[in-house]
Coordinates of C-alpha atoms and ligand atoms in Angstrom, one line a residue:
Chain A
M1 CA 33.8 110.3 -174.9
I2 CA 36.9 111.9 -173.4
K3 CA 37.5 112.7 -169.8
L4 CA 40.6 114.2 -168.2
D5 CA 40.3 113.9 -164.4
K6 CA 42.7 116.1 -162.3
I7 CA 45.6 115.7 -164.7
K8 CA 49.0 116.6 -163.7
F9 CA 51.7 116.6 -166.3
S10 CA 55.2 118.0 -166.8
Y11 CA 58.0 117.2 -169.3
R12 CA 61.1 115.9 -167.6
K13 CA 62.7 119.3 -167.1
G14 CA 60.5 122.2 -166.4
K15 CA 57.4 123.2 -164.4
P16 CA 54.1 121.4 -164.8
L17 CA 52.4 122.2 -168.0
F18 CA 49.1 121.0 -166.5
D19 CA 48.3 121.1 -162.8
Y20 CA 45.1 119.3 -161.9
L21 CA 43.4 120.0 -165.1
T22 CA 39.9 118.6 -165.5
F23 CA 38.2 118.6 -168.9
E24 CA 35.6 116.7 -170.8
V25 CA 34.7 116.1 -174.5
P26 CA 31.1 115.1 -174.9
K27 CA 30.1 112.4 -177.3
G28 CA 29.1 113.6 -180.8
E29 CA 30.4 117.1 -180.3
F30 CA 33.0 119.0 -182.2
T31 CA 35.4 120.4 -179.7
I32 CA 38.1 122.9 -180.5
I33 CA 41.2 123.4 -178.3
S34 CA 42.6 126.8 -179.3
G35 CA 45.6 128.6 -177.8
S36 CA 48.8 130.3 -178.7
S37 CA 51.9 128.4 -179.7
R38 CA 53.5 126.4 -176.9
S39 CA 50.4 126.6 -174.8
G40 CA 50.2 122.8 -174.7
K41 CA 47.6 121.9 -177.3
T42 CA 49.6 119.1 -178.8
T43 CA 50.6 117.8 -175.3
L44 CA 46.9 117.7 -174.4
L45 CA 46.1 115.7 -177.6
N46 CA 49.0 113.4 -176.9
L47 CA 47.6 112.7 -173.5
M48 CA 44.3 111.9 -175.1
Q49 CA 46.1 109.5 -177.4
F50 CA 48.0 107.8 -174.6
K51 CA 51.2 108.7 -176.3
I52 CA 52.2 110.2 -173.0
L53 CA 50.7 109.4 -169.6
P54 CA 49.8 111.9 -166.9
D55 CA 52.0 112.1 -163.8
D56 CA 48.8 112.2 -161.8
G57 CA 45.1 111.9 -162.5
V58 CA 43.3 109.8 -165.1
V59 CA 42.7 110.2 -168.8
S60 CA 39.9 108.1 -170.2
V61 CA 39.0 108.0 -173.8
A62 CA 36.4 105.8 -175.5
G63 CA 36.4 103.3 -172.7
F64 CA 40.2 103.2 -172.4
S65 CA 42.0 104.5 -169.4
S66 CA 45.5 105.8 -168.7
D67 CA 45.3 103.7 -165.5
N68 CA 45.6 100.4 -167.2
I69 CA 46.5 101.0 -170.8
N70 CA 49.0 98.6 -172.3
R71 CA 50.4 97.7 -175.6
K72 CA 47.5 95.5 -176.6
K73 CA 44.9 97.9 -175.5
L74 CA 46.7 100.8 -177.2
T75 CA 46.6 98.9 -180.5
S76 CA 42.9 98.3 -180.2
F77 CA 42.4 102.0 -179.1
R78 CA 44.2 103.1 -182.2
R79 CA 42.0 101.0 -184.4
K80 CA 38.9 102.8 -183.0
T81 CA 40.3 106.3 -183.3
G82 CA 41.3 108.4 -186.2
F83 CA 44.2 110.8 -186.1
I84 CA 45.2 113.6 -188.5
F85 CA 48.1 116.0 -188.3
Q86 CA 49.4 119.2 -189.7
D87 CA 52.0 117.4 -191.8
F88 CA 49.5 114.8 -193.2
R89 CA 51.9 111.8 -192.6
L90 CA 51.2 110.1 -195.8
I91 CA 53.6 107.5 -197.3
D92 CA 55.3 109.0 -200.3
E93 CA 55.8 105.7 -202.2
M94 CA 52.2 104.6 -202.0
T95 CA 49.3 105.8 -204.1
V96 CA 46.3 107.6 -202.5
F97 CA 44.4 104.3 -202.5
D98 CA 47.1 102.3 -200.9
N99 CA 47.7 105.0 -198.2
V100 CA 44.0 104.8 -197.2
A101 CA 43.9 101.0 -197.5
L102 CA 46.9 100.7 -195.2
A103 CA 44.7 101.6 -192.3
L104 CA 42.8 98.4 -192.9
K105 CA 45.7 96.3 -194.1
V106 CA 47.5 96.6 -190.7
R107 CA 44.4 95.0 -189.2
E108 CA 45.5 91.8 -190.9
N109 CA 42.4 90.6 -192.6
Y110 CA 42.2 92.8 -195.6
N111 CA 39.6 91.5 -198.1
S112 CA 37.5 92.6 -201.0
Q113 CA 34.8 94.0 -198.7
Q114 CA 37.4 96.3 -197.0
K115 CA 38.6 97.3 -200.5
K116 CA 35.1 98.5 -201.1
A117 CA 35.2 100.5 -197.9
V118 CA 38.3 102.3 -199.3
Y119 CA 36.5 103.2 -202.5
K120 CA 33.5 104.4 -200.6
V121 CA 35.4 106.7 -198.2
L122 CA 37.4 108.1 -201.1
A123 CA 34.1 108.9 -202.9
D124 CA 32.5 110.3 -199.8
I125 CA 35.3 112.7 -199.3
G126 CA 35.3 113.5 -203.0
I127 CA 38.9 112.4 -203.9
D128 CA 38.2 109.1 -205.7
Y129 CA 39.5 110.7 -208.9
L130 CA 42.9 111.0 -207.1
M131 CA 43.2 107.4 -206.0
H132 CA 46.0 106.4 -208.4
S133 CA 48.1 109.5 -207.7
V134 CA 51.0 109.6 -205.2
P135 CA 51.2 112.3 -202.5
A136 CA 53.8 114.3 -204.3
E137 CA 51.2 115.1 -207.1
L138 CA 48.7 116.5 -204.6
S139 CA 48.0 120.0 -203.2
G140 CA 48.1 120.4 -199.4
G141 CA 44.3 120.4 -199.1
E142 CA 44.1 117.2 -201.1
K143 CA 46.8 115.5 -199.0
Q144 CA 44.8 116.4 -195.9
K145 CA 41.7 114.9 -197.4
V146 CA 43.6 111.7 -198.1
A147 CA 44.8 111.7 -194.4
I148 CA 41.1 112.2 -193.3
A149 CA 40.0 109.4 -195.6
R150 CA 42.6 107.1 -194.0
A151 CA 41.5 108.1 -190.5
L152 CA 37.9 107.5 -191.3
V153 CA 38.1 104.3 -193.4
G154 CA 38.0 102.1 -190.2
K155 CA 34.8 103.9 -189.0
P156 CA 36.1 105.4 -185.8
L157 CA 33.9 106.9 -183.2
L158 CA 36.4 109.6 -182.5
L159 CA 38.6 111.7 -184.6
M160 CA 41.6 113.7 -183.2
A161 CA 43.2 116.4 -185.2
D162 CA 46.3 118.4 -184.4
E163 CA 46.5 121.6 -186.5
P164 CA 44.9 120.0 -189.5
T165 CA 44.8 123.4 -191.3
G166 CA 48.3 124.5 -190.1
S167 CA 50.0 123.9 -193.5
L168 CA 47.1 125.1 -195.7
D169 CA 46.1 128.4 -197.1
I170 CA 42.8 129.9 -195.9
Q171 CA 40.8 128.6 -198.8
A172 CA 42.0 125.0 -198.4
G173 CA 41.7 125.4 -194.6
R174 CA 38.1 126.3 -194.8
E175 CA 37.4 123.4 -197.1
I176 CA 38.9 121.0 -194.6
V177 CA 36.9 122.5 -191.7
E178 CA 33.7 122.1 -193.8
L179 CA 34.6 118.5 -194.5
L180 CA 35.2 117.8 -190.8
K181 CA 31.9 119.5 -189.9
R182 CA 30.2 117.1 -192.3
I183 CA 31.9 114.2 -190.7
N184 CA 30.9 115.4 -187.3
I185 CA 27.3 115.7 -188.4
G186 CA 27.6 112.1 -189.6
G187 CA 28.1 111.1 -185.9
T188 CA 31.9 111.1 -185.4
T189 CA 33.1 112.9 -182.2
I190 CA 35.9 115.3 -183.1
V191 CA 38.6 117.0 -181.0
L192 CA 40.7 119.5 -182.9
A193 CA 43.6 121.6 -181.7
S194 CA 44.3 124.8 -183.6
H195 CA 45.8 128.2 -182.9
N196 CA 43.6 129.6 -185.6
A197 CA 40.3 130.1 -183.8
E198 CA 38.8 132.3 -186.6
L199 CA 38.2 129.2 -188.8
F200 CA 35.7 128.0 -186.2
A201 CA 33.3 130.9 -186.0
D202 CA 30.2 128.9 -185.8
N203 CA 28.1 127.8 -182.8
R204 CA 28.4 124.2 -183.9
F205 CA 31.8 124.1 -182.2
I206 CA 32.6 123.9 -178.5
I207 CA 35.6 126.1 -178.2
Y208 CA 38.2 126.0 -175.4
N209 CA 41.1 128.3 -174.9
I210 CA 44.2 126.9 -173.3
S211 CA 46.6 129.1 -171.5
D212 CA 48.8 128.8 -168.4
G213 CA 47.9 125.2 -168.1
G214 CA 44.2 125.9 -167.8
L215 CA 41.3 125.5 -170.2
K216 CA 38.5 128.0 -170.5
R217 CA 35.3 127.7 -172.5
V218 CA 35.1 130.5 -175.0
V219 CA 31.6 131.9 -175.2
R220 CA 31.2 134.1 -178.3
N221 CA 29.2 137.3 -178.3
G222 CA 25.9 137.0 -179.9
H223 CA 25.4 133.3 -179.2
Chain B
M1 CA 65.6 103.7 -206.1
G2 CA 68.2 105.3 -203.8
I3 CA 66.7 104.0 -200.6
E4 CA 66.4 100.5 -202.1
R5 CA 70.0 100.4 -203.0
K6 CA 71.1 101.6 -199.6
T7 CA 69.0 98.9 -198.0
S8 CA 70.5 96.1 -200.0
G9 CA 74.0 97.5 -199.3
L10 CA 73.2 97.3 -195.7
I11 CA 72.0 93.7 -195.8
F12 CA 75.0 92.8 -198.0
R13 CA 77.4 94.2 -195.3
A14 CA 75.6 92.3 -192.6
V15 CA 75.7 89.1 -194.5
L16 CA 79.4 89.6 -195.2
G17 CA 80.1 90.2 -191.5
C18 CA 78.1 87.2 -190.3
S19 CA 79.7 85.0 -193.0
L20 CA 83.2 85.8 -191.8
I21 CA 82.2 85.2 -188.2
Y22 CA 80.6 81.8 -189.1
F23 CA 83.7 80.9 -191.1
L24 CA 85.8 81.3 -188.0
L25 CA 83.3 79.1 -186.1
I26 CA 83.6 76.4 -188.7
V27 CA 87.4 76.4 -188.7
F28 CA 87.3 76.0 -184.9
A29 CA 84.6 73.3 -185.1
L30 CA 86.8 71.5 -187.7
V31 CA 89.8 71.5 -185.4
Y32 CA 87.7 70.4 -182.4
Y33 CA 85.9 67.7 -184.3
N34 CA 89.1 66.2 -185.5
L35 CA 90.6 66.4 -182.1
H36 CA 87.6 64.4 -180.9
L37 CA 88.0 61.8 -183.6
I38 CA 91.7 61.4 -182.7
S39 CA 91.0 61.1 -179.0
D40 CA 88.3 58.5 -179.7
D41 CA 90.7 56.5 -181.8
L42 CA 93.3 56.6 -179.0
R43 CA 90.8 55.6 -176.4
H44 CA 89.8 52.6 -178.3
S45 CA 93.3 51.4 -178.7
I46 CA 94.0 51.7 -175.0
T47 CA 94.4 48.5 -173.0
I48 CA 95.4 47.8 -169.4
Q49 CA 98.3 45.4 -169.0
A50 CA 98.3 43.5 -165.7
Y51 CA 101.6 41.6 -165.1
L52 CA 101.3 38.7 -162.7
E53 CA 103.6 37.7 -159.9
K54 CA 106.1 34.8 -160.8
S55 CA 104.5 32.7 -158.0
V56 CA 101.1 32.6 -159.6
Q57 CA 100.1 29.1 -160.5
N58 CA 98.1 28.1 -163.5
A59 CA 95.2 27.3 -161.2
D60 CA 95.1 30.9 -159.8
V61 CA 94.9 32.4 -163.3
Q62 CA 91.2 31.5 -163.6
K63 CA 90.4 33.1 -160.3
I64 CA 92.3 36.3 -161.2
E65 CA 90.4 36.5 -164.5
S66 CA 87.0 36.1 -162.9
E67 CA 87.9 38.9 -160.5
M68 CA 88.8 41.1 -163.4
W69 CA 85.5 40.4 -165.1
R70 CA 83.8 41.8 -162.0
I71 CA 85.3 45.3 -162.5
P72 CA 82.7 47.7 -164.0
G73 CA 83.1 48.4 -167.7
V74 CA 85.4 45.5 -168.5
S75 CA 84.6 44.2 -172.0
E76 CA 87.6 42.0 -172.8
V77 CA 90.1 40.1 -170.8
R78 CA 92.9 38.2 -172.5
F79 CA 95.5 36.0 -170.8
I80 CA 99.0 36.2 -172.2
N81 CA 101.3 33.4 -170.9
K82 CA 105.1 33.7 -170.5
E83 CA 105.7 32.0 -173.8
E84 CA 103.4 34.1 -175.8
A85 CA 105.0 37.3 -174.2
L86 CA 108.4 36.1 -175.3
S87 CA 107.3 35.2 -178.8
V88 CA 105.9 38.7 -179.2
L89 CA 109.2 40.2 -178.2
K90 CA 111.1 37.9 -180.5
E91 CA 108.9 38.9 -183.3
A92 CA 109.6 42.5 -182.6
F93 CA 113.3 42.4 -182.0
G94 CA 114.4 39.1 -183.7
E95 CA 115.4 35.7 -182.4
K96 CA 119.1 36.6 -182.0
V97 CA 118.6 39.0 -179.2
F98 CA 117.2 36.3 -177.0
E99 CA 119.5 33.4 -177.9
G100 CA 121.5 33.4 -174.6
L101 CA 118.5 33.1 -172.4
K102 CA 118.2 29.9 -170.4
S103 CA 114.8 30.6 -168.9
N104 CA 112.0 32.9 -169.8
P105 CA 112.3 36.1 -167.6
L106 CA 109.0 37.5 -168.8
P107 CA 105.9 37.5 -166.5
A108 CA 102.5 36.2 -167.6
S109 CA 100.0 39.0 -168.0
F110 CA 96.4 40.0 -168.7
E111 CA 95.3 42.4 -171.3
I112 CA 92.1 44.1 -170.3
K113 CA 89.9 46.4 -172.4
L114 CA 87.0 48.5 -171.3
D115 CA 83.7 49.1 -173.2
R116 CA 82.7 52.2 -175.1
N117 CA 81.1 53.9 -172.1
H118 CA 84.1 53.5 -169.8
L119 CA 86.9 55.0 -171.9
G120 CA 87.3 58.2 -170.0
W121 CA 90.5 58.7 -168.0
E122 CA 88.8 58.3 -164.6
N123 CA 87.2 55.0 -165.5
I124 CA 90.4 53.5 -166.8
H125 CA 92.3 54.8 -163.8
R126 CA 89.8 53.3 -161.4
A127 CA 89.8 50.0 -163.2
A128 CA 93.6 49.9 -163.1
E129 CA 93.5 50.6 -159.3
Y130 CA 91.1 47.7 -158.8
I131 CA 93.3 45.4 -160.8
K132 CA 96.3 46.4 -158.8
R133 CA 94.6 45.2 -155.7
I134 CA 93.9 41.7 -157.0
S135 CA 96.3 39.3 -155.3
G136 CA 98.7 37.8 -157.8
V137 CA 98.9 41.0 -159.8
K138 CA 102.3 42.6 -159.5
E139 CA 102.1 45.6 -161.7
V140 CA 99.6 47.4 -163.9
D141 CA 100.4 49.5 -166.9
Y142 CA 98.2 51.6 -169.1
G143 CA 98.5 54.8 -171.1
G144 CA 97.3 56.8 -168.2
D145 CA 99.3 59.9 -168.6
L146 CA 98.7 60.2 -172.3
L147 CA 95.0 59.6 -171.7
K148 CA 94.9 62.2 -169.0
K149 CA 96.4 64.7 -171.4
I150 CA 94.0 63.9 -174.2
D151 CA 91.1 64.2 -171.8
K152 CA 92.3 67.6 -170.7
I153 CA 92.8 68.8 -174.3
V154 CA 89.3 67.6 -175.2
R155 CA 87.8 69.2 -172.1
V156 CA 89.6 72.5 -172.7
G157 CA 88.5 72.3 -176.4
T158 CA 84.9 71.8 -175.3
L159 CA 85.1 74.8 -173.0
V160 CA 86.6 77.0 -175.6
G161 CA 84.0 75.7 -178.1
V162 CA 81.1 76.6 -175.8
V163 CA 82.6 80.0 -175.1
L164 CA 83.3 80.6 -178.8
L165 CA 79.8 79.4 -179.8
A166 CA 78.3 81.9 -177.3
L167 CA 80.6 84.7 -178.4
I168 CA 79.9 84.1 -182.0
S169 CA 76.2 83.9 -181.5
L170 CA 76.5 87.2 -179.7
A171 CA 78.5 88.7 -182.5
V172 CA 76.0 87.5 -185.1
V173 CA 73.1 88.8 -183.0
A174 CA 75.0 92.1 -182.7
V175 CA 75.6 92.4 -186.4
V176 CA 72.0 91.5 -187.2
I177 CA 70.6 93.8 -184.5
N178 CA 72.7 96.6 -185.9
A179 CA 71.5 96.0 -189.5
S180 CA 67.9 95.6 -188.4
Q181 CA 68.1 98.8 -186.4
L182 CA 69.3 100.6 -189.5
L183 CA 66.6 99.0 -191.6
Y184 CA 64.2 100.1 -189.0
Y185 CA 65.4 103.7 -189.1
K186 CA 65.1 103.8 -192.8
D187 CA 61.5 102.6 -192.4
S188 CA 60.7 104.3 -189.2
F189 CA 58.4 106.9 -190.7
K190 CA 56.3 104.2 -192.4
L191 CA 56.4 101.9 -189.3
G192 CA 55.3 104.9 -187.1
I193 CA 52.3 105.5 -189.4
M194 CA 51.4 101.9 -189.4
E195 CA 51.6 101.8 -185.6
M196 CA 49.3 104.9 -185.4
L197 CA 46.8 103.0 -187.6
G198 CA 46.7 100.1 -185.2
A199 CA 49.4 97.7 -186.4
T200 CA 50.6 95.2 -183.7
D201 CA 54.3 94.8 -182.9
F202 CA 54.0 91.4 -184.4
Y203 CA 52.8 92.9 -187.7
L204 CA 55.4 95.6 -187.7
S205 CA 58.4 93.4 -186.7
G206 CA 57.6 90.6 -189.1
P207 CA 59.6 91.9 -192.1
L208 CA 62.6 92.7 -189.8
I209 CA 62.5 89.2 -188.2
I210 CA 62.4 87.6 -191.7
K211 CA 65.2 89.8 -192.9
G212 CA 67.3 88.9 -189.8
A213 CA 66.6 85.2 -190.2
L214 CA 67.6 85.5 -193.9
I215 CA 70.8 87.3 -193.0
G216 CA 71.6 84.6 -190.4
G217 CA 70.7 81.7 -192.6
V218 CA 72.4 83.0 -195.8
S219 CA 75.5 83.9 -193.9
S220 CA 75.9 80.4 -192.4
I221 CA 75.4 78.9 -195.8
I222 CA 78.0 81.1 -197.4
A223 CA 80.4 80.3 -194.6
I224 CA 79.8 76.6 -195.1
I225 CA 80.4 76.9 -198.9
L226 CA 83.5 79.0 -198.2
S227 CA 84.9 76.5 -195.8
I228 CA 84.1 73.5 -198.0
G229 CA 85.8 75.4 -200.8
S230 CA 89.0 76.1 -198.8
F231 CA 88.9 72.5 -197.5
M232 CA 88.9 71.1 -201.0
G233 CA 91.4 73.7 -202.1
L234 CA 93.9 72.6 -199.5
G235 CA 93.4 69.1 -200.8
K236 CA 96.1 66.5 -200.1
S237 CA 97.9 68.5 -197.5
I238 CA 95.1 67.8 -195.1
S239 CA 94.0 64.5 -196.5
D240 CA 93.7 62.9 -193.0
V241 CA 91.5 65.7 -191.7
E242 CA 87.8 64.9 -191.7
F243 CA 85.2 67.5 -192.7
L244 CA 82.3 68.2 -190.4
P245 CA 79.4 65.8 -190.8
P246 CA 76.2 67.2 -192.5
Q247 CA 74.2 67.2 -189.3
I248 CA 76.5 69.7 -187.8
L249 CA 76.3 71.9 -190.9
I250 CA 72.5 71.8 -190.9
L251 CA 72.5 72.7 -187.2
L252 CA 74.7 75.7 -188.0
V253 CA 72.2 77.0 -190.5
V254 CA 69.4 76.5 -188.1
W255 CA 71.4 78.3 -185.5
G256 CA 72.0 81.1 -187.9
V257 CA 68.4 81.5 -188.7
I258 CA 67.3 81.4 -185.1
W259 CA 69.8 84.0 -183.9
G260 CA 69.2 86.1 -187.1
A261 CA 65.5 86.2 -186.4
F262 CA 66.2 87.1 -182.8
G263 CA 68.5 89.9 -183.9
G264 CA 65.9 91.2 -186.3
Y265 CA 63.3 91.3 -183.5
S266 CA 65.8 92.9 -181.0
G267 CA 66.6 95.6 -183.6
F268 CA 62.9 96.3 -183.9
R269 CA 62.5 96.6 -180.1
S270 CA 65.5 98.8 -179.6
G271 CA 64.5 100.9 -182.6
K272 CA 61.1 101.3 -181.3
R273 CA 62.3 102.2 -177.8
S274 CA 64.2 105.1 -179.4
G275 CA 61.0 106.3 -181.0
F276 CA 59.4 106.5 -184.4
H277 CA 60.8 109.5 -186.4
I278 CA 57.5 110.9 -187.6
E279 CA 57.2 113.8 -185.3
S280 CA 58.1 117.0 -187.0
K281 CA 58.3 120.3 -185.2
H282 CA 56.5 123.2 -186.7
D283 CA 57.5 125.9 -184.3
Ligands
ATP301 N1 58.7 116.2 -176.0 C1 58.9 117.4 -175.3 N2 59.8 117.4 -174.3 C2 59.9 118.6 -173.6 N3 59.1 119.6 -173.7 C3 58.2 119.6 -174.7 C4 58.0 118.5 -175.5 N4 57.0 118.7 -176.3 C5 56.5 119.9 -176.0 N5 57.3 120.5 -175.0 C6 57.1 121.8 -174.4 O1 55.8 121.9 -173.9 C7 55.1 123.1 -174.2 C8 53.8 122.8 -174.9 O2 54.1 122.3 -176.2 P1 53.0 121.8 -177.2 O3 53.7 121.3 -178.3 O4 52.0 121.0 -176.4 O5 52.3 123.2 -177.5 P2 51.3 123.6 -178.7 O6 50.3 124.4 -178.0 O7 50.9 122.4 -179.4 O8 52.2 124.5 -179.6 P3 52.1 124.7 -181.2 O9 50.9 125.7 -181.4 O10 53.4 125.4 -181.5 O11 51.9 123.4 -181.8 C9 56.1 123.9 -174.9 O12 56.8 124.8 -174.0 C10 57.1 122.9 -175.5 O13 58.4 123.4 -175.6
MG302 MG1 51.1 121.7 -181.4

């Protein structure tokens, strides 16, 4: 689903963050990229979202490649991929329903069938009772569920999450991880960056640790 | 809400700025347009006078006339014989002045007019040169110097007009770009999210293009109303000045809409180049 082939990347000033990194995310799996702060987790996800391009090497994600990505392809890539973040990125002036529906509205042919898809995803995630609320009325965990609903309403094959539990307490964090696990079981490939590896103590996850520009598979004792 | 009010204030300021700029354009256009009308009037009244040698016989007059007709652009040739010339003078200055004259000292002449398409200075000058070379013609007289000056003024006016139109379009675009950039920044969080969700640039820039077009269109209409108002306010003191024809005014509005839309789109592009402001740092 995702392949990074001999990636070299550095920000304008500074030594390379990644020097010939090769890494793969298999289809259908739930891959965790863990690592301490500033180790490059967000940078790695940004590379996988074509937000930044590698200085050398090739990033390929869901049939799109950093070699020939352009504005048009980027738009179609974004319609096939869901993104969630630590800060939720919901629009304050819109209701929960409208926030989720926005993901379909920007595709320009919003109709009653798509409206049904919004109801369905809200019910699936268990937040349909919140649909008329605005973000300010929600808890952190609820906000993240809305963001997940928005990411999923377009039925992506791939979901990318950058610190989705970073702003949540442990209880809410666990709930989000459980929800994501359920989504993964439903068939969606997930890549998730987190510095909080304890939340993923389960052999369902493929865990990598990132440090000094390299990724190492973490093999837990007892598994 | 607060943000709404700020947005409308921003649009209001942009409309105000563009209206003033367009008003200046209209004032200039008015001056230029009237200059053009005056010069057209003058051109139409211009004739070439060709005075004939004393020795020319009546029989030669026909030949001279037919030669004149061969000059490109000639639309009217009128023969004025000696008697007619004298009677014109008598009418102008009174019989008494001419009482002592034994014989008529005035030469016979031709009055030649050119058609609409040959009223530029070069054409009249060229025609006059031709006529001079016809045998039997002694002297040619036309408002050449005056015409040369008018032509120059019109030409300079046209040049200034083109430059001014370009500068004003630029100024309008600059004002609209600025406004649409600010509108963009106000909305950049939302726009960034929509982009992440797969919105095309076309979709994202639509509202800014429409706002830009509205700013441009409304400003030009305000400027037109303002200028018609001041024109009528000045009333009699400028009664022989003509206002711009409606076609020009409509063109101005269209012009405003086009450049406004362009400004809206440019504001979007430059706003986007500087990035959506949705990234927040958590470390
Ligand atoms: N836009 C940028 N320009 C320059 N340097 C950057 C930029 N973004 C990140 N960096 C640097 O790159 C390194 C990796 O940053 P990154 O955000 O990828 O780390 P991270 O693992 O996501 O950290 P955190 O756990 O704090 O989110 C850091 O040293 C950071 O300062
Ligand atoms: Mg990060």
